[in-house]
Amino acid sequence: MRNFKPLVFLFPLALMLSGCGNSKVDIISADGAKTVSLRVEIADNPAERARGLMERTELKPDTGMLFVFKEPEILSFWMKNTVIPLEIIFFDQEGLFVNSAVMQPCINDPCPRYASQALTMYAIEAPPGFREKNGIGVGSKLDLEGVRKIARPI
């Protein structure tokens, strides 16, 4: 029984970690013919949201970070302490594509800001070129049912 006690503490930890890095979101093409999946980390607390993908030296293809907000707003992102370029893709409260921008690492203060062009509730940071490579644009839609299963708005 003595060897069993450490396992009691490790089991909940293993359960918590098993979901890390395995969340995915789907983006559906305007005509509904194509669905693109992206493995995402979830920025679901203020500290994770502020940190984003800072100080990462790489971002694997088809991976990124999902940001979910409580209310529609004009969102603005910056690249302070981010050493790799990223693409930001904005979606409105219905999950419809709003706009995107390729964000470059910030070299000098003040850092440029990259904003949504309309009220937005969802943002995805992905490798540069992800949107174009996958045909994401006007009419494309984020699968909100899937998003609600993996993330909560903050």
Coordinates of N, CA and C in Angstrom, one line a residue:
M1 N 0.8 -1.2 0.0 CA 0.0 0.0 0.0 C 0.9 1.3 0.0
R2 N 2.1 1.1 0.5 CA 3.0 2.3 0.6 C 3.3 2.8 -0.8
N3 N 3.4 2.0 -1.8 CA 3.7 2.4 -3.2 C 2.5 3.0 -3.9
F4 N 1.3 2.7 -3.4 CA 0.1 3.2 -4.0 C -0.1 4.7 -3.7
K5 N 0.3 5.2 -2.6 CA 0.0 6.6 -2.3 C 0.6 7.6 -3.3
P6 N 1.8 7.5 -3.8 CA 2.2 8.4 -4.9 C 1.4 8.3 -6.1
L7 N 0.9 7.2 -6.4 CA 0.0 7.0 -7.6 C -1.3 7.8 -7.5
V8 N -1.8 7.8 -6.2 CA -3.1 8.6 -6.0 C -2.9 10.0 -6.4
F9 N -1.7 10.6 -6.1 CA -1.5 12.0 -6.4 C -1.1 12.2 -7.9
L10 N -0.5 11.2 -8.5 CA -0.1 11.4 -9.9 C -1.2 11.2 -10.9
F11 N -2.2 10.4 -10.5 CA -3.3 10.1 -11.4 C -4.1 11.4 -11.8
P12 N -4.5 12.2 -10.8 CA -5.2 13.5 -11.2 C -4.3 14.4 -12.0
L13 N -3.0 14.4 -11.7 CA -2.1 15.2 -12.5 C -2.1 14.7 -14.0
A14 N -2.0 13.4 -14.1 CA -2.0 12.8 -15.5 C -3.2 13.2 -16.2
L15 N -4.4 13.1 -15.6 CA -5.6 13.4 -16.2 C -5.7 14.9 -16.7
M16 N -5.2 15.8 -15.8 CA -5.2 17.2 -16.2 C -4.3 17.4 -17.4
L17 N -3.1 16.8 -17.4 CA -2.1 17.0 -18.5 C -2.5 16.3 -19.8
S18 N -3.3 15.3 -19.7 CA -3.7 14.6 -20.9 C -4.4 15.4 -21.9
G19 N -5.1 16.4 -21.5 CA -5.8 17.3 -22.5 C -4.9 18.4 -23.0
C20 N -3.8 18.7 -22.4 CA -2.9 19.8 -22.9 C -2.4 19.5 -24.3
G21 N -2.5 20.6 -25.1 CA -2.0 20.5 -26.4 C -2.8 19.7 -27.4
N22 N -3.9 19.1 -26.9 CA -4.7 18.2 -27.8 C -6.0 18.9 -28.2
S23 N -6.2 20.1 -27.9 CA -7.5 20.8 -28.3 C -7.3 21.2 -29.8
K24 N -8.5 21.1 -30.5 CA -8.4 21.5 -31.9 C -9.7 22.3 -32.2
V25 N -9.5 23.2 -33.1 CA -10.6 24.0 -33.6 C -10.7 23.7 -35.1
D26 N -12.0 23.8 -35.6 CA -12.2 23.6 -37.0 C -12.7 24.9 -37.6
I27 N -12.2 25.2 -38.8 CA -12.7 26.4 -39.6 C -13.3 25.8 -40.9
I28 N -14.5 26.2 -41.2 CA -15.3 25.7 -42.3 C -15.2 26.7 -43.4
S29 N -15.0 26.2 -44.7 CA -14.9 27.1 -45.8 C -16.3 27.8 -46.1
A30 N -16.3 28.8 -46.8 CA -17.5 29.6 -47.1 C -18.6 28.7 -47.8
D31 N -18.1 27.8 -48.6 CA -19.1 26.9 -49.3 C -19.4 25.6 -48.6
G32 N -18.7 25.5 -47.4 CA -19.0 24.3 -46.6 C -18.3 23.0 -47.1
A33 N -17.5 23.1 -48.1 CA -16.9 21.9 -48.8 C -15.6 21.5 -48.1
K34 N -15.0 22.4 -47.3 CA -13.7 22.1 -46.7 C -13.7 22.5 -45.3
T35 N -13.1 21.7 -44.4 CA -12.9 22.0 -43.0 C -11.4 21.9 -42.7
V36 N -10.9 22.9 -42.1 CA -9.5 22.9 -41.7 C -9.4 22.8 -40.2
S37 N -8.5 21.9 -39.7 CA -8.4 21.8 -38.3 C -7.0 22.4 -37.9
L38 N -7.1 23.0 -36.7 CA -5.9 23.6 -36.1 C -5.8 23.2 -34.7
R39 N -4.6 22.6 -34.3 CA -4.4 22.3 -32.9 C -4.1 23.6 -32.1
V40 N -4.7 23.8 -31.0 CA -4.5 25.1 -30.3 C -4.3 24.9 -28.8
E41 N -3.5 25.9 -28.3 CA -3.5 26.1 -26.9 C -4.6 27.1 -26.6
I42 N -5.1 27.1 -25.4 CA -6.2 28.0 -25.1 C -5.7 29.0 -24.1
A43 N -5.9 30.3 -24.5 CA -5.6 31.4 -23.6 C -6.8 31.7 -22.8
D44 N -7.0 31.0 -21.7 CA -8.3 31.1 -21.0 C -8.2 31.7 -19.6
N45 N -7.2 32.5 -19.4 CA -7.1 33.3 -18.2 C -6.3 34.6 -18.6
P46 N -6.4 35.6 -17.8 CA -5.8 36.9 -18.1 C -4.2 36.7 -18.3
A47 N -3.6 35.9 -17.5 CA -2.1 35.8 -17.6 C -1.8 35.1 -18.9
E48 N -2.5 34.1 -19.3 CA -2.2 33.4 -20.6 C -2.5 34.3 -21.8
R49 N -3.6 35.1 -21.6 CA -4.0 36.0 -22.7 C -2.9 37.0 -22.9
A50 N -2.4 37.6 -21.8 CA -1.3 38.6 -21.9 C 0.0 38.0 -22.4
R51 N 0.3 36.8 -22.1 CA 1.5 36.2 -22.5 C 1.5 35.7 -24.0
G52 N 0.3 35.1 -24.3 CA 0.1 34.7 -25.7 C 1.3 33.7 -26.1
L53 N 1.9 34.0 -27.2 CA 3.0 33.1 -27.7 C 4.3 33.8 -27.6
M54 N 4.4 34.7 -26.6 CA 5.7 35.4 -26.3 C 6.8 34.4 -26.1
E55 N 8.0 34.8 -26.6 CA 9.3 34.1 -26.4 C 9.3 32.7 -27.0
R56 N 8.3 32.3 -27.8 CA 8.4 31.0 -28.5 C 9.4 31.2 -29.7
T57 N 10.2 30.1 -29.9 CA 11.1 30.2 -31.0 C 10.6 29.5 -32.3
E58 N 9.5 28.8 -32.1 CA 8.9 28.1 -33.3 C 7.4 27.9 -33.0
L59 N 6.7 27.7 -34.1 CA 5.3 27.3 -34.0 C 5.1 26.3 -35.2
K60 N 4.8 25.1 -34.8 CA 4.6 24.1 -35.8 C 3.4 24.3 -36.7
P61 N 3.5 23.8 -37.9 CA 2.4 24.0 -38.9 C 1.1 23.5 -38.3
D62 N 0.0 24.1 -38.6 CA -1.3 23.7 -38.1 C -1.5 23.7 -36.6
T63 N -0.7 24.6 -35.9 CA -0.9 24.8 -34.5 C -1.0 26.3 -34.2
G64 N -1.6 26.6 -33.1 CA -1.7 28.0 -32.7 C -2.3 28.2 -31.3
M65 N -2.8 29.4 -31.1 CA -3.4 29.7 -29.8 C -4.8 30.3 -30.1
L66 N -5.8 29.9 -29.3 CA -7.2 30.4 -29.4 C -7.4 31.4 -28.3
F67 N -8.0 32.5 -28.6 CA -8.5 33.5 -27.6 C -10.0 33.6 -27.7
V68 N -10.7 33.5 -26.6 CA -12.2 33.6 -26.6 C -12.5 34.7 -25.6
F69 N -13.4 35.7 -26.1 CA -13.8 36.8 -25.3 C -15.2 36.7 -25.0
K70 N -15.7 37.4 -23.8 CA -17.0 37.3 -23.4 C -18.0 38.1 -24.3
E71 N -17.6 39.3 -24.7 CA -18.4 40.2 -25.5 C -17.7 40.6 -26.8
P72 N -18.5 40.8 -27.8 CA -17.9 41.3 -29.0 C -17.2 42.7 -28.8
E73 N -16.0 42.9 -29.3 CA -15.3 44.1 -29.2 C -14.3 44.2 -30.3
I74 N -13.7 45.4 -30.5 CA -12.6 45.6 -31.4 C -11.4 45.0 -30.7
L75 N -10.8 44.0 -31.2 CA -9.6 43.4 -30.5 C -8.4 43.9 -31.1
S76 N -7.3 44.0 -30.2 CA -6.0 44.5 -30.7 C -4.9 43.7 -30.1
F77 N -4.0 43.2 -30.9 CA -2.9 42.4 -30.4 C -1.6 43.1 -30.8
W78 N -0.6 42.7 -30.0 CA 0.8 43.2 -30.3 C 1.8 42.1 -30.2
M79 N 3.0 42.4 -30.5 CA 4.0 41.3 -30.6 C 5.2 41.6 -29.6
K80 N 5.0 42.3 -28.5 CA 6.1 42.5 -27.6 C 6.6 41.1 -27.1
N81 N 8.0 41.0 -27.1 CA 8.7 39.8 -26.7 C 8.3 38.6 -27.5
T82 N 7.8 38.8 -28.7 CA 7.5 37.6 -29.5 C 8.5 37.6 -30.6
V83 N 9.2 36.5 -30.8 CA 10.4 36.5 -31.7 C 10.1 35.9 -33.0
I84 N 8.9 35.3 -33.2 CA 8.6 34.8 -34.5 C 7.4 35.5 -35.1
P85 N 7.3 35.6 -36.4 CA 6.0 36.2 -37.0 C 4.9 35.3 -36.8
L86 N 3.7 35.9 -36.6 CA 2.4 35.1 -36.4 C 1.4 35.7 -37.3
E87 N 0.4 34.9 -37.6 CA -0.8 35.4 -38.3 C -2.0 35.5 -37.3
I88 N -2.7 36.6 -37.2 CA -3.8 36.7 -36.3 C -5.1 36.6 -37.2
I89 N -6.0 35.8 -36.8 CA -7.2 35.6 -37.6 C -8.4 35.9 -36.6
F90 N -9.3 36.9 -37.0 CA -10.4 37.3 -36.2 C -11.7 36.8 -36.7
F91 N -12.6 36.4 -35.7 CA -13.9 35.9 -36.0 C -14.9 36.6 -35.2
D92 N -16.1 36.9 -35.7 CA -17.1 37.6 -34.9 C -17.9 36.7 -34.0
Q93 N -19.0 37.2 -33.4 CA -19.7 36.4 -32.4 C -20.4 35.2 -33.0
E94 N -20.7 35.2 -34.3 CA -21.3 34.1 -35.0 C -20.2 33.1 -35.5
G95 N -19.0 33.5 -35.3 CA -17.9 32.6 -35.8 C -17.4 33.0 -37.2
L96 N -18.0 34.0 -37.8 CA -17.6 34.4 -39.2 C -16.3 35.1 -39.3
F97 N -15.5 34.8 -40.3 CA -14.2 35.5 -40.5 C -14.4 37.0 -40.6
V98 N -13.6 37.8 -39.9 CA -13.6 39.2 -40.0 C -12.5 39.7 -40.8
N99 N -11.3 39.5 -40.3 CA -10.1 39.9 -41.1 C -8.9 39.2 -40.4
S100 N -7.7 39.3 -41.1 CA -6.5 38.7 -40.5 C -5.3 39.7 -40.8
A101 N -4.2 39.4 -40.2 CA -3.0 40.2 -40.4 C -1.8 39.3 -40.0
V102 N -0.7 39.5 -40.8 CA 0.5 38.9 -40.4 C 1.3 39.9 -39.5
M103 N 1.6 39.4 -38.3 CA 2.2 40.2 -37.3 C 3.7 39.9 -37.2
Q104 N 4.5 41.0 -37.3 CA 5.9 40.8 -37.2 C 6.4 41.0 -35.8
P105 N 7.5 40.4 -35.4 CA 8.1 40.6 -34.1 C 8.3 42.1 -33.9
C106 N 8.1 42.6 -32.7 CA 8.3 44.0 -32.3 C 9.8 44.2 -32.1
I107 N 10.3 45.2 -32.8 CA 11.8 45.5 -32.6 C 11.9 46.8 -31.7
N108 N 11.0 47.7 -31.9 CA 11.1 49.0 -31.1 C 9.8 49.3 -30.5
D109 N 9.9 49.9 -29.3 CA 8.7 50.5 -28.6 C 8.4 51.8 -29.3
P110 N 7.1 52.2 -29.4 CA 6.0 51.3 -29.1 C 5.7 50.3 -30.2
C111 N 5.3 49.1 -29.8 CA 5.0 48.0 -30.7 C 3.8 48.3 -31.5
P112 N 3.7 48.0 -32.8 CA 2.5 48.2 -33.6 C 1.4 47.3 -33.1
R113 N 0.2 47.7 -33.2 CA -1.0 46.9 -32.8 C -1.7 46.4 -34.1
Y114 N -2.2 45.2 -34.0 CA -2.9 44.6 -35.1 C -4.4 44.4 -34.6
A115 N -5.3 45.1 -35.2 CA -6.7 45.1 -34.7 C -7.7 44.4 -35.7
S116 N -8.8 44.0 -35.0 CA -9.9 43.5 -35.8 C -10.6 44.7 -36.5
Q117 N -11.2 44.5 -37.6 CA -11.9 45.5 -38.4 C -13.3 45.6 -38.1
A118 N -13.8 44.8 -37.2 CA -15.2 44.8 -36.7 C -15.3 44.2 -35.4
L119 N -16.4 44.2 -34.7 CA -16.6 43.6 -33.4 C -16.3 42.1 -33.5
T120 N -15.5 41.6 -32.6 CA -14.9 40.3 -32.7 C -15.0 39.6 -31.3
M121 N -15.2 38.3 -31.3 CA -15.2 37.6 -30.0 C -14.1 36.5 -30.0
Y122 N -13.5 36.1 -31.1 CA -12.6 35.0 -31.2 C -11.4 35.5 -32.0
A123 N -10.2 35.0 -31.6 CA -9.0 35.3 -32.3 C -8.1 34.0 -32.3
I124 N -7.4 33.8 -33.4 CA -6.5 32.7 -33.4 C -5.1 33.2 -33.9
E125 N -4.1 32.9 -33.1 CA -2.7 33.1 -33.6 C -2.2 31.8 -34.2
A126 N -1.7 31.9 -35.4 CA -1.3 30.8 -36.2 C 0.0 31.1 -36.9
P127 N 0.6 30.1 -37.6 CA 1.8 30.4 -38.4 C 1.5 31.3 -39.5
P128 N 2.4 32.2 -39.9 CA 2.1 33.1 -41.1 C 1.7 32.3 -42.3
G129 N 0.7 32.7 -43.1 CA 0.3 32.0 -44.3 C -0.7 31.0 -44.0
F130 N -1.1 30.7 -42.8 CA -2.1 29.7 -42.5 C -3.4 30.0 -43.2
R131 N -3.9 31.2 -43.1 CA -5.2 31.6 -43.7 C -5.2 31.4 -45.2
E132 N -4.2 31.9 -45.9 CA -4.1 31.8 -47.3 C -3.9 30.3 -47.8
K133 N -3.1 29.6 -47.1 CA -2.8 28.2 -47.4 C -4.1 27.4 -47.4
N134 N -5.0 27.7 -46.4 CA -6.2 26.9 -46.2 C -7.4 27.6 -46.8
G135 N -7.3 28.6 -47.5 CA -8.4 29.3 -48.2 C -9.4 29.9 -47.2
I136 N -8.9 30.4 -46.1 CA -9.8 31.0 -45.1 C -10.0 32.5 -45.5
G137 N -11.3 32.9 -45.5 CA -11.6 34.3 -45.9 C -13.0 34.6 -45.7
V138 N -13.5 35.6 -46.4 CA -14.9 36.0 -46.3 C -15.8 34.8 -46.4
G139 N -16.7 34.6 -45.5 CA -17.7 33.5 -45.5 C -17.2 32.3 -44.7
S140 N -15.9 32.2 -44.4 CA -15.4 31.1 -43.6 C -15.9 31.2 -42.2
K141 N -16.1 30.1 -41.5 CA -16.7 30.1 -40.2 C -16.0 29.2 -39.2
L142 N -15.7 29.7 -38.0 CA -15.1 29.0 -36.9 C -16.2 28.1 -36.4
D143 N -16.0 26.8 -36.1 CA -16.9 25.9 -35.6 C -17.1 26.2 -34.1
L144 N -18.1 27.0 -33.8 CA -18.3 27.5 -32.4 C -18.7 26.4 -31.4
E145 N -19.4 25.4 -31.9 CA -19.8 24.2 -31.1 C -18.5 23.6 -30.6
G146 N -17.6 23.4 -31.4 CA -16.3 22.8 -31.0 C -15.5 23.7 -30.1
V147 N -15.5 25.0 -30.4 CA -14.8 26.0 -29.5 C -15.4 25.9 -28.1
R148 N -16.7 25.9 -28.0 CA -17.4 25.9 -26.7 C -17.0 24.6 -25.8
K149 N -16.7 23.6 -26.5 CA -16.3 22.3 -25.8 C -14.9 22.4 -25.2
I150 N -14.0 23.3 -25.7 CA -12.7 23.3 -25.2 C -12.3 24.6 -24.5
A151 N -13.1 25.7 -24.7 CA -12.7 27.0 -24.1 C -13.9 27.7 -23.5
R152 N -13.5 28.5 -22.5 CA -14.6 29.4 -21.9 C -14.2 30.8 -22.1
P153 N -15.1 31.7 -22.3 CA -14.8 33.1 -22.5 C -14.3 33.7 -21.2
I154 N -13.4 34.7 -21.2 CA -13.0 35.4 -20.0 C -13.1 36.9 -20.2

